[in-house]
Short mmCIF file of C-alpha atoms in Angstrom, two decimals:
data_model
loop_
_atom_site.label_atom_id
_atom_site.label_comp_id
_atom_site.label_asym_id
_atom_site.label_seq_id
_atom_site.Cartn_x
_atom_site.Cartn_y
_atom_site.Cartn_z
CA MET Q 1 22.66 -1.17 23.39
CA ALA Q 2 21.60 -2.32 26.86
CA ARG Q 3 22.21 1.18 28.14
CA ALA Q 4 19.82 2.70 25.61
CA ALA Q 5 17.08 0.27 26.63
CA LEU Q 6 17.31 1.45 30.24
CA ARG Q 7 16.98 5.14 29.43
CA PRO Q 8 13.60 6.72 30.08
CA LEU Q 9 11.54 7.69 27.08
CA THR Q 10 11.72 11.44 27.14
CA GLY Q 11 10.77 12.04 23.55
CA PHE Q 12 7.34 10.42 23.89
CA ARG Q 13 4.49 12.89 23.42
CA LEU Q 14 0.79 12.48 22.87
CA ARG Q 15 -0.32 13.89 19.58
CA ALA Q 16 -3.44 15.92 19.53
CA THR Q 17 -5.91 14.63 17.01
CA LYS Q 18 -7.34 17.12 14.65
CA LYS Q 19 -11.12 17.40 14.76
CA PRO Q 20 -12.88 17.26 11.42
CA GLU Q 21 -14.42 20.49 10.35
CA GLN Q 22 -18.17 20.79 10.80
CA PRO Q 23 -20.12 21.39 7.60
CA LYS Q 24 -21.64 24.84 7.34
CA ASN Q 25 -24.92 23.73 5.80
CA GLU Q 26 -27.04 20.60 5.53
CA LYS Q 27 -26.01 19.81 1.95
CA GLU Q 28 -22.38 19.30 2.96
CA ARG Q 29 -23.30 17.00 5.86
CA PRO Q 30 -22.53 13.32 5.15
CA ALA Q 31 -25.45 10.91 4.84
CA PRO Q 32 -26.23 8.94 8.01
CA SER Q 33 -24.85 5.44 8.02
CA GLY Q 34 -27.01 2.41 8.64
CA PRO Q 35 -30.01 0.90 6.93
CA ARG Q 36 -31.94 3.25 4.71
CA PRO Q 37 -35.73 3.13 4.61
CA LEU Q 38 -37.60 2.08 1.50
CA PRO Q 39 -38.44 4.70 -1.14
CA PHE Q 40 -41.62 6.68 -0.38
CA PRO Q 41 -44.00 4.81 -2.74
CA LEU Q 42 -42.96 1.46 -1.28
CA ARG Q 43 -43.23 2.79 2.27
CA LEU Q 44 -46.72 4.07 1.54
CA LEU Q 45 -47.70 0.73 0.06
CA ALA Q 46 -46.27 -1.11 3.09
CA MET Q 47 -48.18 1.19 5.46
CA LEU Q 48 -51.44 0.66 3.56
CA PHE Q 49 -50.92 -3.10 3.54
CA ALA Q 50 -50.14 -3.08 7.28
CA PHE Q 51 -53.23 -0.97 7.98
CA ALA Q 52 -55.47 -3.29 5.95
CA PHE Q 53 -53.99 -6.33 7.66
CA MET Q 54 -54.47 -4.72 11.10
CA VAL Q 55 -58.13 -3.95 10.34
CA GLY Q 56 -58.64 -7.54 9.17
CA PHE Q 57 -56.88 -8.79 12.26
CA ALA Q 58 -59.07 -6.62 14.50
CA VAL Q 59 -62.18 -8.15 12.90
CA VAL Q 60 -60.85 -11.68 13.45
CA LEU Q 61 -59.85 -10.82 17.02
CA ALA Q 62 -63.31 -9.45 17.74
CA ARG Q 63 -65.00 -12.52 16.25
CA LEU Q 64 -62.79 -14.89 18.23
CA THR Q 65 -62.94 -13.13 21.56
CA LEU Q 66 -66.16 -11.12 21.72
CA GLU Q 67 -68.74 -13.58 20.40
CA PRO Q 68 -71.10 -14.87 23.10
CA SER Q 69 -70.83 -18.49 24.13
CA PRO Q 70 -74.03 -19.27 26.08
CA ALA Q 71 -73.26 -23.01 26.11
CA SER Q 72 -70.17 -22.49 28.25
CA GLU Q 73 -71.69 -19.96 30.65
CA ALA Q 74 -71.71 -22.40 33.59
CA LEU Q 75 -68.07 -23.36 32.98
CA VAL Q 76 -66.67 -19.84 32.85
CA HIS Q 77 -64.93 -18.09 35.73
CA SER Q 78 -62.57 -15.13 35.87
CA ASN Q 79 -58.89 -15.67 36.53
CA LEU Q 80 -56.86 -12.95 38.20
CA ARG Q 81 -53.99 -15.20 39.31
CA PRO Q 82 -51.22 -15.58 36.70
CA GLY Q 83 -50.53 -19.18 35.80
CA ARG Q 84 -53.81 -20.67 37.04
CA SER Q 85 -55.34 -21.13 33.56
CA LEU Q 86 -52.03 -22.31 32.13
CA ARG Q 87 -51.86 -25.05 34.77
CA ALA Q 88 -55.46 -26.00 34.03
CA TYR Q 89 -54.68 -26.22 30.29
CA LEU Q 90 -51.63 -28.37 30.89
CA ASP Q 91 -53.46 -30.67 33.33
CA GLN Q 92 -56.04 -31.60 30.68
CA PRO Q 93 -55.75 -35.17 29.45
CA ALA Q 94 -55.80 -34.12 25.79
CA LEU Q 95 -52.57 -32.34 24.87
CA ARG Q 96 -54.27 -31.01 21.74
CA ASP Q 97 -56.60 -28.83 23.82
CA ALA Q 98 -53.69 -27.33 25.76
CA VAL Q 99 -51.76 -26.61 22.56
CA LYS Q 100 -54.89 -25.08 21.03
CA GLN Q 101 -55.48 -22.76 24.01
CA ILE Q 102 -51.87 -21.72 24.63
CA GLY Q 103 -50.81 -21.62 20.98
CA GLY Q 104 -53.95 -19.75 19.96
CA ASN Q 105 -53.36 -17.05 22.55
CA LEU Q 106 -49.71 -16.74 21.54
CA LEU Q 107 -50.67 -16.44 17.86
CA LEU Q 108 -53.23 -13.74 18.63
CA GLY Q 109 -50.42 -11.49 19.86
CA VAL Q 110 -47.95 -12.03 17.00
CA PRO Q 111 -49.61 -9.56 14.56
CA PHE Q 112 -49.33 -6.80 17.17
CA GLY Q 113 -45.58 -7.32 17.41
CA ILE Q 114 -45.23 -7.10 13.65
CA LEU Q 115 -47.74 -4.39 12.73
CA VAL Q 116 -47.60 -1.90 15.61
CA PRO Q 117 -44.03 -0.74 14.87
CA VAL Q 118 -44.93 -0.35 11.19
CA LEU Q 119 -48.17 1.58 11.78
CA ALA Q 120 -46.95 3.66 14.72
CA PRO Q 121 -43.21 4.38 14.37
CA GLN Q 122 -43.22 6.22 17.70
CA ALA Q 123 -44.21 2.88 19.30
CA ARG Q 124 -41.07 1.11 18.10
CA GLY Q 125 -39.08 -0.68 20.74
CA VAL Q 126 -39.69 -3.85 22.71
CA LEU Q 127 -41.09 -2.19 25.81
CA ARG Q 128 -43.47 0.08 23.91
CA VAL Q 129 -44.83 -2.75 21.77
CA LEU Q 130 -45.32 -4.91 24.86
CA LEU Q 131 -47.07 -2.15 26.79
CA LEU Q 132 -49.38 -1.32 23.89
CA THR Q 133 -50.24 -4.99 23.31
CA ALA Q 134 -50.87 -5.61 27.00
CA SER Q 135 -53.13 -2.54 27.16
CA VAL Q 136 -55.19 -3.60 24.15
CA MET Q 137 -55.48 -7.17 25.37
CA LEU Q 138 -56.50 -6.00 28.84
CA LEU Q 139 -59.30 -4.00 27.23
CA VAL Q 140 -60.40 -7.05 25.25
CA GLU Q 141 -60.38 -9.21 28.37
CA PHE Q 142 -62.31 -6.60 30.37
CA ALA Q 143 -64.91 -6.45 27.58
CA GLN Q 144 -65.13 -10.25 27.58
CA GLY Q 145 -65.63 -10.41 31.33
CA ALA Q 146 -68.10 -7.56 31.57
CA LEU Q 147 -70.14 -7.71 28.38
CA VAL Q 148 -69.99 -11.11 26.70
CA THR Q 149 -72.09 -14.08 27.81
CA GLY Q 150 -70.07 -17.23 28.34
CA ARG Q 151 -66.71 -15.43 28.42
CA ALA Q 152 -64.57 -14.26 31.34
CA PHE Q 153 -61.52 -12.16 32.15
CA ASP Q 154 -58.31 -14.23 32.19
CA ILE Q 155 -54.96 -12.65 33.00
CA ASP Q 156 -53.14 -15.62 31.46
CA ASP Q 157 -54.64 -14.73 28.08
CA VAL Q 158 -53.16 -11.24 28.39
CA ILE Q 159 -49.76 -12.70 29.31
CA LEU Q 160 -49.81 -15.14 26.39
CA ASN Q 161 -50.96 -12.48 23.91
CA THR Q 162 -48.18 -10.16 25.06
CA ALA Q 163 -45.62 -12.97 24.78
CA GLY Q 164 -46.87 -13.55 21.23
CA ALA Q 165 -46.35 -9.87 20.45
CA LEU Q 166 -42.78 -10.16 21.75
CA ILE Q 167 -42.17 -13.14 19.46
CA GLY Q 168 -43.63 -11.26 16.47
CA TYR Q 169 -41.57 -8.16 17.22
CA LEU Q 170 -38.31 -10.05 17.61
CA LEU Q 171 -38.83 -12.24 14.54
CA LEU Q 172 -40.19 -9.70 12.05
CA GLY Q 173 -41.54 -6.47 13.52
CA ARG Q 174 -38.21 -4.86 14.24
CA ARG Q 175 -36.82 -5.57 10.76
CA VAL Q 176 -39.97 -4.56 8.89
CA SER Q 177 -40.22 -1.35 10.88
CA ARG Q 178 -36.60 -0.45 10.09
CA ALA Q 179 -37.22 -1.09 6.40
CA VAL Q 180 -40.33 1.09 6.31
CA HIS Q 181 -39.26 3.94 8.58
CA ALA Q 182 -36.05 5.90 8.98
CA PRO Q 183 -33.95 4.99 12.01
CA ARG Q 184 -34.71 6.93 15.15
CA ARG Q 185 -32.29 9.72 16.03
CA ARG Q 186 -30.89 9.70 19.53
#
């Protein structure tokens, strides 16, 4: 018995695995695995709802950010240095004002993270949603600084809005987009 254990394994061979046959037409091809999108009528309804919500959100965004504020014209200054406005918010004696400023800017970005992947399936993905949100928010901030009395450009607003879009995308946008649209093919 001990002698058999010391013998080299000469009968050991690798077996070649047999490749499955490729289907000759599309009907024989197996269905892709993974989550399936909603049926077409529900997808259409979801897209219409998302579009209506995005239009409503755009109106609210415009009213919040592009209305003149002549009373605060003397207090307004542009901020091109990231973190400067955040520090100013946090140094205020009333915590409520800091939460209102920071939380409000974060909340303004959340709908982008949820709705952009639903409305524009080619924009799905964290990086694409963040780039699109940052671009839109930069345009809003440029418009504020150049055209609106009592408002100024603030890079911290862009950063907070983009962070809000990231939160929205990670919490809901990714899942909703997968439910509405077919998975991307690689």
